Amino acid sequence: MKITTDNIDDFATGATVLGTGGGGDPYIGKLMAQQAIEEHGPVDLIDPRDVPDDALVIPSAMLGAPTVMVEKMPRGTEALSAFEALETHLGQEAYATMSIEAGGLNSTVPIAVAAALGLPLVDADGMGRAFPEVQMVTLTMGGVSATPMSIADEKGNSLLVNTVSNEYAEAFARVTSIEMGGACMIGTYALSGAEVREHAILDSMSLAHDIGEAIRTAKDRSRDPVESVLDLTDGYELFAGKITDVERRTEGGFAVGEATLDGIDDCEGRTFTLDFQNENLVARDSERGVVASTPDLITVVDAETGDPVTTERLAYGHRVRVIGMPCSPKWRTDEGLDLVGPAYFDYSIDYEPIETLQQPTND
């Protein structure tokens, strides 16, 4: 498949659905990718099974608080600077780039990098969704190091980080992102084709395209776009409501907060809360309690259009629907839950798969 200016909207929309409210503003990333494709041509999306075992793949990403990126526009060259700095340090030309997570900006920045450098994009990512911290990738469970990591900002500053663990990479990169104004671009988790196939989430970019295409097609045909998304992802509709309150703050390099919804339609008379740290982490219904939690996917979409709403765009009065989708089985292992389960984020709840939580209860 080729990524072109004709289908970039589908990739951006679908990736934002998978991004669970995080991954950066999709509009900014889409514009960056569109401009790069217009200047340099389409990008080949390649099957990870076709990447040679010893080929070098360098993921590209934004690091920081998504709220910052709404006002702090990237210059457009910092992602390239970070990518090329890591390539130079490793002394090897990259075969391809890859998304480190599924998310609006972080699924489209690699497209822009791929177009500008004439590289293919691997149909895979490191999460199958978005998470707020550097070490929160399936690659960590596979022993792939986040460093050496290159970091660059829009002012032209850049540096290279080497750490003894991926957790330390998060700590040092987070401090750097704050000093760079709250957001920066990185090249990280350099890995081989064999490591991509063994440890990454495969086929996630083509899934993003299919989700975006399904939403667009449903709207064109006056069908329910949410139902189309649920069919593709084995998901569930968790709630329909109007946002009545949003508490949001930028803290420690993250957008942290809670959104409250009052039910509409079939959910009238109930309330709903969403806790987020860049991404939506826990969803609670006033009658049913916890209805979904990390690492399963929780995404807010516009009630009418089905377009995804990121955490920085949650606003009072917005009528939305909340959907939940099962995460990759890799995250449901003990090691995966240690990295991204509720306990890591200090929630005193045990993880239960969304399929279990959505089973009908006998009153």
Short mmCIF file of C-alpha atoms in Angstrom, two decimals:
data_model
loop_
_atom_site.label_atom_id
_atom_site.label_comp_id
_atom_site.label_asym_id
_atom_site.label_seq_id
_atom_site.Cartn_x
_atom_site.Cartn_y
_atom_site.Cartn_z
CA MET A 1 0.00 0.00 0.00
CA LYS A 2 1.12 3.54 -0.73
CA ILE A 3 0.40 6.41 1.64
CA THR A 4 -0.65 9.42 -0.41
CA THR A 5 -2.31 12.78 0.07
CA ASP A 6 -5.56 11.04 -0.90
CA ASN A 7 -5.55 8.57 2.00
CA ILE A 8 -3.53 10.39 4.67
CA ASP A 9 -6.77 11.54 6.32
CA ASP A 10 -7.81 7.92 6.82
CA PHE A 11 -4.48 7.05 8.43
CA ALA A 12 -4.63 10.07 10.74
CA THR A 13 -8.23 9.47 11.81
CA GLY A 14 -7.79 5.75 12.42
CA ALA A 15 -4.53 6.19 14.30
CA THR A 16 -6.21 8.75 16.55
CA VAL A 17 -8.97 6.26 17.35
CA LEU A 18 -6.31 3.74 18.36
CA GLY A 19 -4.40 6.47 20.23
CA THR A 20 -6.91 6.47 23.13
CA GLY A 21 -6.90 10.25 23.40
CA GLY A 22 -3.11 10.64 23.18
CA GLY A 23 -0.33 10.48 20.63
CA GLY A 24 -0.47 14.19 19.77
CA ASP A 25 -2.75 16.39 17.72
CA PRO A 26 -3.69 14.53 14.51
CA TYR A 27 -4.18 17.74 12.52
CA ILE A 28 -0.60 18.90 13.04
CA GLY A 29 0.82 15.51 12.13
CA LYS A 30 -1.41 15.22 9.09
CA LEU A 31 -0.25 18.60 7.77
CA MET A 32 3.40 17.59 8.24
CA ALA A 33 2.83 14.34 6.37
CA GLN A 34 0.83 15.99 3.59
CA GLN A 35 3.53 18.57 2.97
CA ALA A 36 6.28 15.95 2.91
CA ILE A 37 4.33 13.72 0.50
CA GLU A 38 3.55 16.67 -1.78
CA GLU A 39 7.24 17.59 -1.90
CA HIS A 40 8.80 14.12 -2.07
CA GLY A 41 6.13 11.67 -3.22
CA PRO A 42 4.09 8.84 -1.68
CA VAL A 43 5.36 6.53 1.06
CA ASP A 44 5.43 2.75 0.75
CA LEU A 45 3.78 1.00 3.71
CA ILE A 46 5.61 -2.32 3.86
CA ASP A 47 4.72 -5.61 5.50
CA PRO A 48 6.98 -6.21 8.53
CA ARG A 49 7.40 -9.79 7.35
CA ASP A 50 9.22 -8.48 4.28
CA VAL A 51 11.85 -6.49 6.20
CA PRO A 52 15.25 -8.26 6.13
CA ASP A 53 16.31 -9.73 9.48
CA ASP A 54 19.37 -7.49 9.84
CA ALA A 55 17.83 -4.30 8.40
CA LEU A 56 17.91 -1.21 10.64
CA VAL A 57 14.52 0.29 11.51
CA ILE A 58 14.44 3.60 13.40
CA PRO A 59 11.11 4.75 14.86
CA SER A 60 10.33 8.48 14.91
CA ALA A 61 8.12 10.15 17.50
CA MET A 62 7.05 13.22 19.43
CA LEU A 63 7.70 13.22 23.18
CA GLY A 64 5.90 15.53 25.60
CA ALA A 65 2.50 16.85 26.64
CA PRO A 66 -0.06 16.84 23.78
CA THR A 67 -1.58 20.05 25.13
CA VAL A 68 1.69 21.85 24.40
CA MET A 69 1.65 20.84 20.74
CA VAL A 70 -1.63 22.68 20.20
CA GLU A 71 0.21 26.00 20.65
CA LYS A 72 3.88 25.06 20.16
CA MET A 73 3.92 24.28 16.47
CA PRO A 74 6.84 22.16 15.23
CA ARG A 75 9.21 23.77 12.74
CA GLY A 76 9.04 20.61 10.66
CA THR A 77 12.73 19.72 10.57
CA GLU A 78 13.25 18.51 14.14
CA ALA A 79 11.93 15.00 13.46
CA LEU A 80 14.40 14.67 10.57
CA SER A 81 17.21 16.04 12.73
CA ALA A 82 16.54 13.47 15.44
CA PHE A 83 16.30 10.62 12.94
CA GLU A 84 19.47 11.51 11.08
CA ALA A 85 21.42 12.10 14.31
CA LEU A 86 20.64 8.59 15.50
CA GLU A 87 21.44 7.13 12.08
CA THR A 88 24.81 8.89 12.12
CA HIS A 89 25.59 7.75 15.66
CA LEU A 90 24.82 4.13 14.76
CA GLY A 91 26.95 4.36 11.62
CA GLN A 92 24.35 2.57 9.54
CA GLU A 93 21.74 3.75 7.06
CA ALA A 94 18.18 2.99 8.09
CA TYR A 95 16.18 0.61 5.93
CA ALA A 96 12.86 2.05 7.12
CA THR A 97 11.14 4.03 9.83
CA MET A 98 8.22 3.01 12.05
CA SER A 99 5.67 4.47 14.45
CA ILE A 100 6.51 3.93 18.10
CA GLU A 101 2.81 4.16 19.00
CA ALA A 102 -0.58 4.45 17.39
CA GLY A 103 -1.69 8.05 17.82
CA GLY A 104 -2.62 11.07 15.76
CA LEU A 105 0.74 12.85 15.61
CA ASN A 106 2.93 9.88 16.42
CA SER A 107 1.55 7.83 13.55
CA THR A 108 1.90 10.62 11.00
CA VAL A 109 5.29 12.11 11.95
CA PRO A 110 7.01 8.90 10.76
CA ILE A 111 5.14 9.25 7.45
CA ALA A 112 6.62 12.73 7.04
CA VAL A 113 10.10 11.42 7.87
CA ALA A 114 9.71 8.50 5.47
CA ALA A 115 8.59 10.79 2.63
CA ALA A 116 11.39 13.30 3.18
CA LEU A 117 14.10 10.61 3.27
CA GLY A 118 12.64 8.33 0.62
CA LEU A 119 12.23 5.45 3.08
CA PRO A 120 9.40 2.97 3.50
CA LEU A 121 7.25 2.87 6.64
CA VAL A 122 6.87 -0.48 8.41
CA ASP A 123 3.28 -1.56 9.06
CA ALA A 124 3.77 -1.91 12.81
CA ASP A 125 4.24 0.06 16.01
CA GLY A 126 5.39 -0.45 19.58
CA MET A 127 2.06 -0.34 21.42
CA GLY A 128 -1.00 -0.93 19.26
CA ARG A 129 -2.34 2.20 20.99
CA ALA A 130 -0.67 5.13 22.79
CA PHE A 131 0.89 5.26 26.26
CA PRO A 132 2.46 8.23 28.04
CA GLU A 133 5.95 6.97 28.90
CA VAL A 134 8.97 5.94 26.82
CA GLN A 135 9.39 2.45 28.32
CA MET A 136 5.72 1.55 27.72
CA VAL A 137 6.25 -0.42 24.53
CA THR A 138 6.16 -4.13 23.80
CA LEU A 139 9.76 -3.69 22.65
CA THR A 140 10.76 -3.23 26.30
CA MET A 141 9.41 -6.69 27.08
CA GLY A 142 11.52 -7.99 24.21
CA GLY A 143 14.70 -6.49 25.62
CA VAL A 144 15.05 -3.80 22.95
CA SER A 145 16.76 -0.67 24.32
CA ALA A 146 15.22 2.79 23.97
CA THR A 147 18.71 4.22 23.72
CA PRO A 148 20.76 5.52 22.14
CA MET A 149 18.01 8.11 21.75
CA SER A 150 18.33 11.34 19.79
CA ILE A 151 16.29 14.35 20.87
CA ALA A 152 15.69 17.56 18.89
CA ASP A 153 13.55 20.68 19.24
CA GLU A 154 12.28 23.40 16.93
CA LYS A 155 15.06 25.81 17.94
CA GLY A 156 17.79 23.56 16.54
CA ASN A 157 18.91 22.06 19.84
CA SER A 158 19.71 18.35 19.82
CA LEU A 159 21.35 15.79 22.04
CA LEU A 160 22.00 12.07 22.32
CA VAL A 161 21.02 10.06 25.39
CA ASN A 162 22.40 6.70 26.56
CA THR A 163 20.89 5.02 29.62
CA VAL A 164 21.14 1.71 31.46
CA SER A 165 17.39 1.02 31.20
CA ASN A 166 14.32 2.17 29.32
CA GLU A 167 12.91 3.58 32.57
CA TYR A 168 15.94 5.87 32.85
CA ALA A 169 15.48 6.82 29.22
CA GLU A 170 11.98 8.01 30.12
CA ALA A 171 13.23 9.98 33.12
CA PHE A 172 16.00 11.82 31.28
CA ALA A 173 14.03 12.38 28.07
CA ARG A 174 11.06 13.75 30.04
CA VAL A 175 13.21 16.33 31.81
CA THR A 176 14.74 17.28 28.46
CA SER A 177 11.31 17.67 26.84
CA ILE A 178 10.28 20.06 29.62
CA GLU A 179 13.43 22.13 29.08
CA MET A 180 12.65 22.16 25.36
CA GLY A 181 9.29 23.76 26.01
CA GLY A 182 7.17 20.72 26.85
CA ALA A 183 7.56 18.78 23.61
CA CYS A 184 10.32 17.56 21.30
CA MET A 185 11.00 15.00 18.57
CA ILE A 186 12.97 11.80 19.12
CA GLY A 187 14.59 8.91 17.31
CA THR A 188 14.50 5.87 19.56
CA TYR A 189 14.29 2.07 19.85
CA ALA A 190 16.51 1.37 16.84
CA LEU A 191 15.88 -2.28 16.05
CA SER A 192 16.32 -4.96 13.43
CA GLY A 193 13.75 -6.39 11.08
CA ALA A 194 13.80 -9.63 13.08
CA GLU A 195 13.11 -7.70 16.30
CA VAL A 196 10.22 -5.86 14.67
CA ARG A 197 8.53 -9.13 13.77
CA GLU A 198 9.12 -10.69 17.17
CA HIS A 199 8.34 -7.81 19.53
CA ALA A 200 6.29 -5.08 17.79
CA ILE A 201 2.53 -4.86 17.21
CA LEU A 202 2.18 -5.89 13.57
CA ASP A 203 -0.22 -4.50 10.94
CA SER A 204 -1.29 -1.59 13.13
CA MET A 205 -0.91 1.09 10.46
CA SER A 206 -3.09 -0.78 7.97
CA LEU A 207 -5.65 -1.21 10.77
CA ALA A 208 -5.53 2.55 11.36
CA HIS A 209 -6.16 3.11 7.65
CA ASP A 210 -9.11 0.70 7.67
CA ILE A 211 -10.65 2.40 10.71
CA GLY A 212 -10.31 5.84 9.18
CA GLU A 213 -11.70 4.63 5.88
CA ALA A 214 -14.65 3.00 7.67
CA ILE A 215 -15.49 6.23 9.50
CA ARG A 216 -15.32 8.28 6.31
CA THR A 217 -17.35 5.78 4.30
CA ALA A 218 -20.02 5.47 7.01
CA LYS A 219 -20.46 9.26 7.11
CA ASP A 220 -20.70 9.42 3.32
CA ARG A 221 -23.42 6.76 3.39
CA SER A 222 -25.26 8.21 6.41
CA ARG A 223 -24.47 5.17 8.52
CA ASP A 224 -23.29 5.00 12.12
CA PRO A 225 -19.47 5.39 12.01
CA VAL A 226 -19.07 4.14 15.57
CA GLU A 227 -20.61 0.78 14.68
CA SER A 228 -18.13 0.47 11.83
CA VAL A 229 -15.22 1.05 14.22
CA LEU A 230 -16.56 -1.45 16.75
CA ASP A 231 -16.89 -4.09 14.04
CA LEU A 232 -13.25 -3.64 13.00
CA THR A 233 -11.84 -3.64 16.54
CA ASP A 234 -14.14 -6.06 18.40
CA GLY A 235 -14.99 -3.07 20.56
CA TYR A 236 -17.83 -1.90 22.78
CA GLU A 237 -19.74 1.32 23.21
CA LEU A 238 -19.27 2.26 26.87
CA PHE A 239 -21.26 5.49 27.20
CA ALA A 240 -22.96 8.36 25.40
CA GLY A 241 -23.01 11.72 27.10
CA LYS A 242 -22.34 15.43 27.24
CA ILE A 243 -19.10 16.63 28.79
CA THR A 244 -19.96 18.65 31.89
CA ASP A 245 -16.53 19.18 33.40
CA VAL A 246 -12.87 18.81 32.43
CA GLU A 247 -10.02 19.17 34.90
CA ARG A 248 -6.75 19.29 32.98
CA ARG A 249 -3.24 20.33 33.93
CA THR A 250 0.24 19.91 32.50
CA GLU A 251 2.25 18.13 35.15
CA GLY A 252 5.72 16.62 34.88
CA GLY A 253 5.60 16.76 31.09
CA PHE A 254 2.16 15.11 30.85
CA ALA A 255 -1.40 16.30 30.29
CA VAL A 256 -3.17 14.95 33.40
CA GLY A 257 -6.81 15.20 34.37
CA GLU A 258 -10.36 13.92 34.49
CA ALA A 259 -13.44 14.44 32.34
CA THR A 260 -17.02 14.07 33.60
CA LEU A 261 -19.99 13.25 31.36
CA ASP A 262 -23.74 13.32 31.94
CA GLY A 263 -25.58 10.60 30.07
CA ILE A 264 -27.72 11.19 27.01
CA ASP A 265 -30.04 8.87 25.07
CA ASP A 266 -29.89 5.37 26.58
CA CYS A 267 -27.40 6.58 29.21
CA GLU A 268 -29.60 9.38 30.55
CA GLY A 269 -29.61 9.57 34.35
CA ARG A 270 -26.07 8.20 34.68
CA THR A 271 -22.69 9.91 34.92
CA PHE A 272 -19.33 8.81 33.59
CA THR A 273 -15.74 9.76 34.39
CA LEU A 274 -12.54 9.40 32.40
CA ASP A 275 -9.12 9.60 34.01
CA PHE A 276 -6.27 10.45 31.64
CA GLN A 277 -2.51 10.99 31.56
CA ASN A 278 -2.01 12.03 27.95
CA GLU A 279 -4.14 8.94 27.17
CA ASN A 280 -7.45 7.75 28.65
CA LEU A 281 -6.60 5.25 31.39
CA VAL A 282 -9.72 4.38 33.41
CA ALA A 283 -13.44 4.73 32.61
CA ARG A 284 -16.12 4.57 35.30
CA ASP A 285 -19.90 4.43 35.03
CA SER A 286 -21.92 5.70 38.02
CA GLU A 287 -24.02 2.53 37.99
CA ARG A 288 -21.54 -0.12 36.86
CA GLY A 289 -18.23 1.11 38.29
CA VAL A 290 -15.10 0.53 36.22
CA VAL A 291 -16.10 -0.43 32.66
CA ALA A 292 -12.63 -0.35 31.07
CA SER A 293 -9.06 0.29 32.14
CA THR A 294 -5.54 0.39 30.80
CA PRO A 295 -4.12 -1.43 28.89
CA ASP A 296 -7.40 -1.84 26.99
CA LEU A 297 -8.19 1.05 24.68
CA ILE A 298 -10.62 3.81 25.73
CA THR A 299 -11.44 6.39 23.06
CA VAL A 300 -13.79 9.38 22.94
CA VAL A 301 -15.48 10.15 19.62
CA ASP A 302 -17.87 12.85 18.48
CA ALA A 303 -21.44 11.65 19.00
CA GLU A 304 -22.52 12.54 15.46
CA THR A 305 -19.48 12.16 13.23
CA GLY A 306 -17.54 9.42 15.01
CA ASP A 307 -14.36 11.50 14.70
CA PRO A 308 -11.96 10.84 17.59
CA VAL A 309 -11.47 13.48 20.29
CA THR A 310 -8.04 13.71 21.91
CA THR A 311 -7.66 14.52 25.59
CA GLU A 312 -6.45 18.06 24.87
CA ARG A 313 -9.64 18.66 22.83
CA LEU A 314 -12.13 17.52 25.49
CA ALA A 315 -14.38 20.51 26.15
CA TYR A 316 -17.51 21.42 28.10
CA GLY A 317 -20.76 20.82 26.25
CA HIS A 318 -19.30 18.43 23.67
CA ARG A 319 -21.63 15.50 22.97
CA VAL A 320 -19.55 12.36 22.68
CA ARG A 321 -19.59 8.60 22.73
CA VAL A 322 -16.97 6.58 24.56
CA ILE A 323 -15.80 3.29 23.08
CA GLY A 324 -13.55 0.57 24.45
CA MET A 325 -11.44 -1.93 22.53
CA PRO A 326 -9.34 -4.93 23.56
CA CYS A 327 -5.58 -4.38 23.67
CA SER A 328 -2.94 -6.66 22.21
CA PRO A 329 -2.53 -9.96 24.10
CA LYS A 330 1.08 -8.91 24.72
CA TRP A 331 -0.18 -6.34 27.22
CA ARG A 332 -2.26 -8.87 29.13
CA THR A 333 0.76 -10.83 30.31
CA ASP A 334 2.15 -10.29 33.82
CA GLU A 335 5.10 -8.41 32.34
CA GLY A 336 2.82 -6.25 30.22
CA LEU A 337 0.56 -5.36 33.14
CA ASP A 338 3.60 -4.46 35.25
CA LEU A 339 4.49 -1.91 32.56
CA VAL A 340 1.07 -0.42 31.78
CA GLY A 341 -1.59 -1.92 34.05
CA PRO A 342 -3.74 0.11 36.48
CA ALA A 343 -1.36 -0.43 39.39
CA TYR A 344 1.49 1.30 37.55
CA PHE A 345 -0.61 4.48 37.42
CA ASP A 346 -1.51 4.15 41.13
CA TYR A 347 -5.07 2.95 40.62
CA SER A 348 -6.21 0.55 43.33
CA ILE A 349 -8.08 -1.68 40.90
CA ASP A 350 -7.22 -5.01 39.38
CA TYR A 351 -7.11 -5.21 35.61
CA GLU A 352 -10.00 -7.10 34.06
CA PRO A 353 -10.26 -7.56 30.28
CA ILE A 354 -12.88 -5.35 28.71
CA GLU A 355 -14.68 -8.44 27.41
CA THR A 356 -15.21 -9.57 31.00
CA LEU A 357 -16.34 -6.16 32.21
CA GLN A 358 -18.84 -5.89 29.38
CA GLN A 359 -20.55 -9.20 30.09
CA PRO A 360 -24.19 -8.72 31.12
CA THR A 361 -24.80 -8.80 34.86
CA ASN A 362 -27.66 -10.67 36.46
CA ASP A 363 -29.63 -8.26 38.61
#
